[in-house]
XYZ file of C-alpha atoms in Angstrom:
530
model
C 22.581 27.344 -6.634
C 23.376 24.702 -4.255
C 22.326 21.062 -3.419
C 20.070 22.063 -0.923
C 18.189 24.846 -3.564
C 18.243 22.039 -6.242
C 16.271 19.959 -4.046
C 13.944 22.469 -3.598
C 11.784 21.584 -6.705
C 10.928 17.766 -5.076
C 9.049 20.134 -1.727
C 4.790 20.154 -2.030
C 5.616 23.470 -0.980
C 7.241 24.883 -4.332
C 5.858 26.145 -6.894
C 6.821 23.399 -9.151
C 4.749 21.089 -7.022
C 1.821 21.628 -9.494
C 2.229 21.964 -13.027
C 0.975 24.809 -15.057
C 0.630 25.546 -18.725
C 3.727 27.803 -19.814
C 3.544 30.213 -22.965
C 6.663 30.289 -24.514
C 9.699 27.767 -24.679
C 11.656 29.907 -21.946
C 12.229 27.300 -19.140
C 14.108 28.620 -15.932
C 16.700 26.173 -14.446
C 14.397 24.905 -11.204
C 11.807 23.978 -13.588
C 14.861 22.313 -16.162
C 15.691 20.241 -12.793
C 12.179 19.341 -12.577
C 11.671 18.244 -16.223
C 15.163 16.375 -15.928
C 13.740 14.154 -13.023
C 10.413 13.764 -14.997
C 8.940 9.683 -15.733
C 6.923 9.392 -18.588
C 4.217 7.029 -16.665
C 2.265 4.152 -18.801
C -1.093 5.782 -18.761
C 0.374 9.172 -20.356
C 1.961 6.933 -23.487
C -1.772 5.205 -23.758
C -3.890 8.583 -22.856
C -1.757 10.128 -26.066
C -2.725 7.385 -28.469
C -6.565 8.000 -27.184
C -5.746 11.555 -28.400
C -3.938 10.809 -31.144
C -7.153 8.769 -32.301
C -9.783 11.076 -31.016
C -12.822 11.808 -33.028
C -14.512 14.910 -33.045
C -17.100 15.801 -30.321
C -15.714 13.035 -27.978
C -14.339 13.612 -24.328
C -11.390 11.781 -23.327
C -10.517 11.715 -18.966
C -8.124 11.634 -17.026
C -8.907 10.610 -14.061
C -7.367 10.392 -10.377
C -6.535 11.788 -7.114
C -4.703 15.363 -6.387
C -0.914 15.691 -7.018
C -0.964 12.159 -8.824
C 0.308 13.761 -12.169
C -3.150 14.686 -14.104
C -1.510 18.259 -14.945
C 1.568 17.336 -15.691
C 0.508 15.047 -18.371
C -2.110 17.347 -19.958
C 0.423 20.002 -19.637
C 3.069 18.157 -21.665
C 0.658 17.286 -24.389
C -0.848 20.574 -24.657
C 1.489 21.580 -27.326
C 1.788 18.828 -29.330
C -2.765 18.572 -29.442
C -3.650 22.088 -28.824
C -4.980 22.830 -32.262
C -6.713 19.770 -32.838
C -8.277 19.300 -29.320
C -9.425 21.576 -26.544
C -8.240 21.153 -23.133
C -9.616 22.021 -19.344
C -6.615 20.789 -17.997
C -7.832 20.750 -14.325
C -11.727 20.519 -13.524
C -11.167 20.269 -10.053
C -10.977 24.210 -9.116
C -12.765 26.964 -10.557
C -11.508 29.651 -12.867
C -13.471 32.376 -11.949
C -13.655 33.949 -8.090
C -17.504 34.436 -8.940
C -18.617 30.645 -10.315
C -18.076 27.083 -8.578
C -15.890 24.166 -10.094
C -19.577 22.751 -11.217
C -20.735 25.995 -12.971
C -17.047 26.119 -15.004
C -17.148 22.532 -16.011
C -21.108 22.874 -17.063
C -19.706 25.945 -19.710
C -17.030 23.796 -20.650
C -19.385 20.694 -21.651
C -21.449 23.799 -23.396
C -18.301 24.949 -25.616
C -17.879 21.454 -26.212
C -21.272 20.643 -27.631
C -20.833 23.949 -29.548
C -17.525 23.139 -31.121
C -16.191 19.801 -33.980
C -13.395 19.141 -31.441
C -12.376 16.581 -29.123
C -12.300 17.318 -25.792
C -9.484 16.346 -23.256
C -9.792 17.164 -19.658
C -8.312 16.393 -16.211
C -10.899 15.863 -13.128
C -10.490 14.297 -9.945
C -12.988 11.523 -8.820
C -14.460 13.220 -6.444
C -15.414 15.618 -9.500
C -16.666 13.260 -11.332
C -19.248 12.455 -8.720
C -19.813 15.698 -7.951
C -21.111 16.572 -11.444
C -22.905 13.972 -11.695
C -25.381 14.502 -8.647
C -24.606 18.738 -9.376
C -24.445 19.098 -12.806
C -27.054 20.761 -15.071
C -29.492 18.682 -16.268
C -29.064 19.645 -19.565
C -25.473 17.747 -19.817
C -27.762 14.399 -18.537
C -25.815 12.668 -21.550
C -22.312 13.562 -20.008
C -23.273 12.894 -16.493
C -24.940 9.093 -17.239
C -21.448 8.665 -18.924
C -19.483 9.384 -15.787
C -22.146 7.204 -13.959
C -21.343 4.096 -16.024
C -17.723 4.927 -15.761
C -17.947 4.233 -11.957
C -19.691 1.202 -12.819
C -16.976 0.074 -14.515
C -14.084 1.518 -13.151
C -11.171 -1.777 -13.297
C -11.452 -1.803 -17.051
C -8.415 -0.100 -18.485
C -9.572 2.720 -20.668
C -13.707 2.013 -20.581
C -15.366 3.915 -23.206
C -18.575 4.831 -23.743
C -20.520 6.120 -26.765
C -18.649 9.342 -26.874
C -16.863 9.378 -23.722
C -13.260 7.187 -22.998
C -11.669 7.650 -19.208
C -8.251 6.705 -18.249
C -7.685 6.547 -14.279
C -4.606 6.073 -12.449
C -5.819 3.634 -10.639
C -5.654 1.244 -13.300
C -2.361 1.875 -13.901
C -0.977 1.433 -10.367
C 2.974 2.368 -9.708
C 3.286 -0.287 -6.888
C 3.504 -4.167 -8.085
C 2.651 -7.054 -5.226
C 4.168 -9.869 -7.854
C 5.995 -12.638 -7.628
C 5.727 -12.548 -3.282
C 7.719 -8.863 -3.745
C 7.284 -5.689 -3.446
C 8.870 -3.387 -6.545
C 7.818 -0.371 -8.050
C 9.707 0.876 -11.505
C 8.041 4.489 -11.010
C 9.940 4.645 -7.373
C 13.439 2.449 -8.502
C 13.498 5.098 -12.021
C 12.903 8.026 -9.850
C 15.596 7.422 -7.846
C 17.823 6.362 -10.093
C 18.080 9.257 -11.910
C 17.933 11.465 -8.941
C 21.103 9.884 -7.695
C 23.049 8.412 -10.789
C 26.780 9.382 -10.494
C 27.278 10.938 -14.219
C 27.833 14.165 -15.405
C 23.885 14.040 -17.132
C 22.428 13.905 -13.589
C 22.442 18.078 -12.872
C 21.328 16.700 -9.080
C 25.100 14.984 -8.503
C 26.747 18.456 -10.066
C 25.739 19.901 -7.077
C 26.236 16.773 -5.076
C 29.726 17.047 -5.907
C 30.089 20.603 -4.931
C 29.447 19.402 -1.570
C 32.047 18.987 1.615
C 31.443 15.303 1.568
C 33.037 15.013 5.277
C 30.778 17.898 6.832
C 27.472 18.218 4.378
C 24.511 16.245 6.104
C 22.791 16.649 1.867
C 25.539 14.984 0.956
C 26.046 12.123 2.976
C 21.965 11.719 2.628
C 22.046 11.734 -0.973
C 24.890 9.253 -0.759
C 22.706 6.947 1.500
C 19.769 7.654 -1.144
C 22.027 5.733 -3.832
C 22.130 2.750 -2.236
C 20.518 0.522 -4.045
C 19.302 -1.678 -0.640
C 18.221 1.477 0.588
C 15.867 1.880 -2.041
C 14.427 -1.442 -2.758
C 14.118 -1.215 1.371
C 12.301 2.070 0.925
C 10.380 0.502 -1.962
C 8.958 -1.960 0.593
C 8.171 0.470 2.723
C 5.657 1.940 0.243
C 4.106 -1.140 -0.300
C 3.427 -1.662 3.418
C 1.826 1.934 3.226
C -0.695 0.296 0.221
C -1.568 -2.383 2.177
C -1.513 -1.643 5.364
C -3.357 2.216 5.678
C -4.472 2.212 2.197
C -2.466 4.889 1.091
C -1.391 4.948 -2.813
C 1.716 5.796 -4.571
C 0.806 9.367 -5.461
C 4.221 11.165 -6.678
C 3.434 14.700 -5.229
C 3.683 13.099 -1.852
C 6.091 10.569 -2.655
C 8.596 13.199 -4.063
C 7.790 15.385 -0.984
C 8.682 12.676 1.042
C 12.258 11.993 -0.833
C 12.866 15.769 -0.006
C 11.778 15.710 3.681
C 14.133 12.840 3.924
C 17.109 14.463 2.191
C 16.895 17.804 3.824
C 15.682 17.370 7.316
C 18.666 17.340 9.955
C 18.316 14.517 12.304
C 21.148 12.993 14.313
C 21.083 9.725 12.627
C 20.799 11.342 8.968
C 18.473 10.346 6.617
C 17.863 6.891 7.958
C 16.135 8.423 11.564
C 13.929 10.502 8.753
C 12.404 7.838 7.557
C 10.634 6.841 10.418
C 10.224 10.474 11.950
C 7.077 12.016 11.532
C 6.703 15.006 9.876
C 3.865 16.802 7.035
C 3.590 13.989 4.941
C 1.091 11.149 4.287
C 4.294 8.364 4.043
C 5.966 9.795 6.626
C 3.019 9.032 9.203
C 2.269 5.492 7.813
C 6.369 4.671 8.223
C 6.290 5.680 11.710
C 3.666 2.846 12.658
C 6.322 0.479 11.529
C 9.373 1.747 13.213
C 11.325 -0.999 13.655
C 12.808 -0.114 16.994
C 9.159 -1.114 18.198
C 9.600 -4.613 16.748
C 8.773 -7.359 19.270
C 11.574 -9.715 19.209
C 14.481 -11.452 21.519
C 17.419 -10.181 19.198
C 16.371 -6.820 19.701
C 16.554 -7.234 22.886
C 19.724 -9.030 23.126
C 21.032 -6.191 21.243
C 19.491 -3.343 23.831
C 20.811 -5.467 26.699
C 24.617 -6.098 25.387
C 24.715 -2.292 23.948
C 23.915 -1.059 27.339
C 26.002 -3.224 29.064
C 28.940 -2.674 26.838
C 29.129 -6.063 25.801
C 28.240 -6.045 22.128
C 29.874 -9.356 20.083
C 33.247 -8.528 18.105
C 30.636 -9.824 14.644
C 28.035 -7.365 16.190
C 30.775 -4.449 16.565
C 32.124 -5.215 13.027
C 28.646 -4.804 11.104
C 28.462 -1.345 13.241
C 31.298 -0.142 12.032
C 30.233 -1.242 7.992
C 26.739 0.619 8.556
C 28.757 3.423 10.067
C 30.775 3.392 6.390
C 28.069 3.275 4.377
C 26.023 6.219 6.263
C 28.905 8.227 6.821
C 26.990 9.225 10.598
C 27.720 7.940 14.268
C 24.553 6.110 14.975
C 22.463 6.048 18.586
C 21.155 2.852 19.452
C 18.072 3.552 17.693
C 20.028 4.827 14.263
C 21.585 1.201 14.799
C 18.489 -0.488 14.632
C 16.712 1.420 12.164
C 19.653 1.185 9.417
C 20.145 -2.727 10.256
C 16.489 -2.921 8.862
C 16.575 -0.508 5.806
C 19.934 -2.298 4.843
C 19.368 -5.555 5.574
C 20.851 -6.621 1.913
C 24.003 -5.423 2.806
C 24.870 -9.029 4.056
C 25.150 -7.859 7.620
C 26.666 -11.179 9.589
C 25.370 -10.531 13.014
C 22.252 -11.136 15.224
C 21.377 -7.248 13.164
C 20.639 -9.285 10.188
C 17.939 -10.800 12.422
C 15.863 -7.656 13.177
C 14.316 -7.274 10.199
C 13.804 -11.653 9.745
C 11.951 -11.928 13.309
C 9.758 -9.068 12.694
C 6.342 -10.715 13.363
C 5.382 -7.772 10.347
C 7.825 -9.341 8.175
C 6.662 -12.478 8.645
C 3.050 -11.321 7.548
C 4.079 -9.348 5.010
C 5.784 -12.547 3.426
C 2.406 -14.440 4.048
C 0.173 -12.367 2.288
C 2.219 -11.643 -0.770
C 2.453 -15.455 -0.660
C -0.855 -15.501 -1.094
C -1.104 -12.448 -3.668
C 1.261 -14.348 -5.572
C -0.757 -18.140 -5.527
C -4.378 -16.090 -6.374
C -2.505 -14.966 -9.406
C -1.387 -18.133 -10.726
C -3.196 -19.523 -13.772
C -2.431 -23.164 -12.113
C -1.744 -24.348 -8.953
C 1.325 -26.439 -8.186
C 1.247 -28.907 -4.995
C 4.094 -27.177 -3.220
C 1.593 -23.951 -3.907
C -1.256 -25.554 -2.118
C 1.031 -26.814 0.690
C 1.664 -23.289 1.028
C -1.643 -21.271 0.703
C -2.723 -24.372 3.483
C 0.089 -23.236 6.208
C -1.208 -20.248 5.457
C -4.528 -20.460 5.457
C -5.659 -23.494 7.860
C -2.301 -23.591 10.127
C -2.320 -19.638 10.889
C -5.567 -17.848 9.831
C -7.912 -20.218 11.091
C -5.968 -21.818 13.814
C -5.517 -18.208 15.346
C -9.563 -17.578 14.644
C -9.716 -20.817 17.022
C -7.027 -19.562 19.530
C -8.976 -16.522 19.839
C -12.441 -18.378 19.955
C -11.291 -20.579 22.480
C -8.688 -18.110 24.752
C -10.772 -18.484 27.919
C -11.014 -21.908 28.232
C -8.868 -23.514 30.376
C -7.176 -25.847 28.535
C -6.998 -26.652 24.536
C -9.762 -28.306 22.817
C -8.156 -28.810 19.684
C -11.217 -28.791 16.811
C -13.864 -27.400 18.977
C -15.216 -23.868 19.066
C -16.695 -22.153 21.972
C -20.344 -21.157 21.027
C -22.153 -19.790 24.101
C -21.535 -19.771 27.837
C -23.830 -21.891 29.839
C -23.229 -20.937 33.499
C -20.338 -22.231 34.527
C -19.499 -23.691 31.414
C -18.473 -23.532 27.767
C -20.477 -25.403 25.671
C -18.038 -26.053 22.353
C -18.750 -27.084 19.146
C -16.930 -29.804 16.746
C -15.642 -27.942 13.727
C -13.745 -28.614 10.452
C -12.225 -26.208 8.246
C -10.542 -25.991 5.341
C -9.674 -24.160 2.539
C -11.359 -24.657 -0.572
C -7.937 -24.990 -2.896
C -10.346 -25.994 -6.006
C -12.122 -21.976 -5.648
C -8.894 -20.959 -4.894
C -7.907 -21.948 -8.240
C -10.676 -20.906 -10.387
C -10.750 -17.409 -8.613
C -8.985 -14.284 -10.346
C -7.804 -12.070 -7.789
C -8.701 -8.092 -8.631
C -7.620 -6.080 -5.646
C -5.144 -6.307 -3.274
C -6.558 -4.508 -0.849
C -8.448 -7.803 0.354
C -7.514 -11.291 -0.388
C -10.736 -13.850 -0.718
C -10.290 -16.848 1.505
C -12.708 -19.553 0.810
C -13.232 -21.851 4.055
C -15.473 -24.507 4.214
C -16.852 -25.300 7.715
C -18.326 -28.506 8.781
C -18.625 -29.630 5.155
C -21.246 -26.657 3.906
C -20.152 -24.274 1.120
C -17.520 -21.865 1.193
C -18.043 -19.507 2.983
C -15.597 -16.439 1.777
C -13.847 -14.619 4.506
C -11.624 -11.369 3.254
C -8.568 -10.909 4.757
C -6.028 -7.934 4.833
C -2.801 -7.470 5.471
C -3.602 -5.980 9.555
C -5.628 -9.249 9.852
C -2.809 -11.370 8.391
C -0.521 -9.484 11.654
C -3.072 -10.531 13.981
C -2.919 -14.170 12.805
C 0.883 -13.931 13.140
C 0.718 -12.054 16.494
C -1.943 -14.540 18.030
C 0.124 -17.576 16.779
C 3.057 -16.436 18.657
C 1.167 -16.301 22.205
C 0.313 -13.396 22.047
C -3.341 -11.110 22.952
C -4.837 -9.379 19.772
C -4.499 -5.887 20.062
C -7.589 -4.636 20.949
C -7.532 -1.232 20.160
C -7.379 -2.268 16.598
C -10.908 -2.479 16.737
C -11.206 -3.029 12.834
C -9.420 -6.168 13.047
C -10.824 -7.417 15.948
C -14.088 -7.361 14.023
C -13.057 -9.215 11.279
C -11.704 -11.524 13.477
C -15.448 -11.613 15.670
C -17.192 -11.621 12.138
C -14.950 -14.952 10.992
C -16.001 -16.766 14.088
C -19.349 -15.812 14.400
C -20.007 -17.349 10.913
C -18.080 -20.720 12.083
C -20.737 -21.090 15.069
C -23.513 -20.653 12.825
C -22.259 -23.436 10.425
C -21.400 -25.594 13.755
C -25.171 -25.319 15.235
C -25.525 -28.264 13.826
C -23.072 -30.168 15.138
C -23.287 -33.951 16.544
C -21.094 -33.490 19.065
C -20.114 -31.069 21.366
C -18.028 -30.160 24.673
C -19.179 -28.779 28.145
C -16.067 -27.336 29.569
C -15.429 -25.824 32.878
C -12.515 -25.198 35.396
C -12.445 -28.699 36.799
C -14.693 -30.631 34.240
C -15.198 -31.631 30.981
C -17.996 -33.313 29.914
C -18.643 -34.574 25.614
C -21.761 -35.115 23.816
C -22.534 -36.796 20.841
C -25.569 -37.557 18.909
C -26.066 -40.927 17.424
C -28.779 -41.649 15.537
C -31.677 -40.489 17.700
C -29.564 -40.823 20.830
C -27.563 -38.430 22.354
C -23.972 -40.310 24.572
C -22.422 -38.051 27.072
C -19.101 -38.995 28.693
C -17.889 -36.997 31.891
């Protein structure tokens, strides 16, 4: 066996993709490689105390998506509970070519209700739904269990009379902390897959290698950077936040593979943003650096053309060219300047990764992640979540509002067209720091921004991280993108609610090419001023 067959077991495409129960204690060496790479995840240590403490004729879940571990857990407990507790370690297919996924988990509840044992069982949400609108009526007990499950899904381990569900979700592998983005499943995984000892069976055949003419090798040897992976780590989390796509490890470990094993000029660092059959692989590609918008990038393109790259430019090069052991296009250049950007590059390359207008928003909102979490608030805090919130959210909102107009009007908002003119509206807003405060953040999908307009109460607009880029991108000068049409109409929805709390305004702006004429109500009178 070789590097390249070792690697084998991380592919979606091998059979050790998806974990099945094996009879015996005979374990061939793919699946020893597999077992070797193997993190024990939180909710498996928790799901086996819920076993270890199960009564009889209770159900205990595990619940999630496909490929996010639900077999491998069962099937690594099987042993130990077996006798004690009956499993149906995956409720998501059928086991019979003649009965649906509904009819099997229907005679499963039946055996249950027949038998003194606990039940453990692995089912994907979509399952669980399924049954519950699907199954037979006579498991109406079981299926109103699943139905307050959903209701409360955030709560770690809910339990109901006889039912107790652990989902993945609430045990997620990504953490938005402390404005960061780290992940111990993903910095473990790696780890072991690339630590330099004689334990590690992956660096055995690492070190069988030609290190000077092996493409696996000098991959795996970028893989073990530790910038590499923290940058990689990031990388996930803008996958999260920005298409929504979670941290499942059948995909993620398909992905390391992909990345290891693919041959692309610029090694594994052009992988990462090629796209290929994987989920990651096609959120990564959307944030291809070497599509950044930003004047050392250009500089860069421009002297590298020209020939007339900087002796400091020329030296970080050549210590990327080191570490990667490849000879890098342009492109390779670009991309590796980004994914190791700790390695204390002293060039404008350093900057690639600083001016990114999506670094810049990525910074913002885990900013703001970080104040919603805080018990208490410190003043440098709320000077922050202000810049934030007023300076760039809002003041882009406005910027938008207001982009026809042909000159600034600084606190106004345009409300309506009036032939020729733009009839603007006085506004104030701020953001409510006290709710801010008090509020608990639970997702961080969305992030609740209180705003109060014109004096009236908050009014809560949710923002994302692609609305966050918009801010940034609208800031800078520039057009929203308008084929983001989701954004866009968060952006419409914002300002639509700041014109209805401006209707009542007392004073206002009629604005045209040439002329600008204010109105103000005072009293019972109305002043206008040309």
């Amino acid at each position: 066996m070789n590097l390249y067959d070792a690697l084998g077991v991380l592919s979606r495409s091998s059979k050790y993709s998806v974990s099945t129960l094996r009879i015996g204690n005979t374990v061939d060496e793919l699946q020893a490689l597999k077992d070797y790479l193997y993190i024990i995840p939180d909710i498996q240590i928790e799901f086996e105390t819920a076993l270890e403490n199960a009564l009889p004729n209770s159900i205990i879940c595990l619940c999630g998506s496909s490929g996010d571990g639900k077999s491998e857990i069962l099937t690594k407990l099987y042993k130990r509970f077996n006798n004690s507790i009956d499993f149906h370690l995956d409720a998501t297919h059928s086991n019979s070519q003649h009965k649906s996924a509904i009819d099997c988990l229907d005679e499963k509840f039946d055996e249950f209700k027949l038998s003194n044992k606990p039940l453990a069982i692995g089912i994907n949400i979509g399952m669980l739904q399924k049954f519950i609108k699907q199954g037979n009526e006579r498991h109406n007990d079981i299926k109103e269990s699943f139905e307050e499950y959903f209701e409360n899904r955030h709560i770690k381990g809910f339990e109901t009379k006889t039912t107790i569900f652990y989902d993945f979700e609430c045990y997620p592998r990504l953490s938005f902390a402390y404005s960061k983005i780290t992940s111990d499943f993903i910095s473990n995984f790696l780890v072991k897959l690339t630590d330099k000892t004689v334990n590690n069976p992956f660096f055995k055949y690492y070190q069988l290698e030609n290190k000077a003419s092996s493409y696996l090798a000098k991959n795996f040897e970028v893989l073990s950077l530790p910038s590499f992976q923290n940058k990689l780590i990031e990388l996930f989390g803008l996958a999260r936040l920005m298409e929504e796509q979670f941290l499942i490890p059948r995909i993620f470990v398909d992905f390391i593979y992909q990345i290891l094993t693919i041959k692309n000029q610029d090694g594994i660092i052009g992988n990462v943003f090629t796209k290929f059959d994987n989920e990651f692989s096609r959120c990564f590609t959307k944030v291809d650096p070497i599509n950044i918008r930003s004047q050392a990038l250009d500089i860069f393109y421009l002297e590298y053309t020209t020939h007339t790259l900087s002796a400091e430019v020329q030296d970080d090069i050549n210590t990327l060219a080191t570490l990667i052991n490849f000879t890098l296009t342009p492109q390779g250049i670009v991309r590796v300047a980004y994914l190791l950007e700790n390695e204390k590059l002293k060039s404008l390359l350093a900057d690639f990764s600083k001016e990114s207008y999506l670094q810049e928003s990525l910074i913002n909102y885990l900013n703001l992640i970080r104040i919603f979490q805080k018990d208490e608030l410190t003043s440098e805090d709320e000077d922050l979540c202000l810049n934030i919130v007023e300076e760039l959210i809002v003041n882009s909102a406005l910027e938008y509002s207001n982009r026809l107009l042909p000159s600034k009007a600084d606190g106004y908002i345009v409300s309506r067209r009036l032939n020729d003119y733009s009839i603007c509206n006085k506004v104030s807003i701020q953001a409510d720091l006290d709710w801010i405060g008090r509020h608990q953040l639970t997702s961080i999908d969305k992030i609740p921004i209180p705003l109060i307009i014109n004096d009236e109460p908050a009014y809560i607009f949710n923002i994302d991280l692609k609305t966050m880029i918009q801010a940034v991108y609208i800031s800078n000068g520039f057009r929203p993108n308008r084929q983001n049409l989701e954004t866009i109409a968060k952006f419409d929805e914002l300002i639509s609610h700041i014109v209805n709390r401006t209707i009542k305004t007392e004073s206002m702006r009629l604005i045209s090419n040439n002329k600008t004429i204010s109105v103000s109500k005072n009293r019972r009178r109305y002043t206008v001023g040309v």
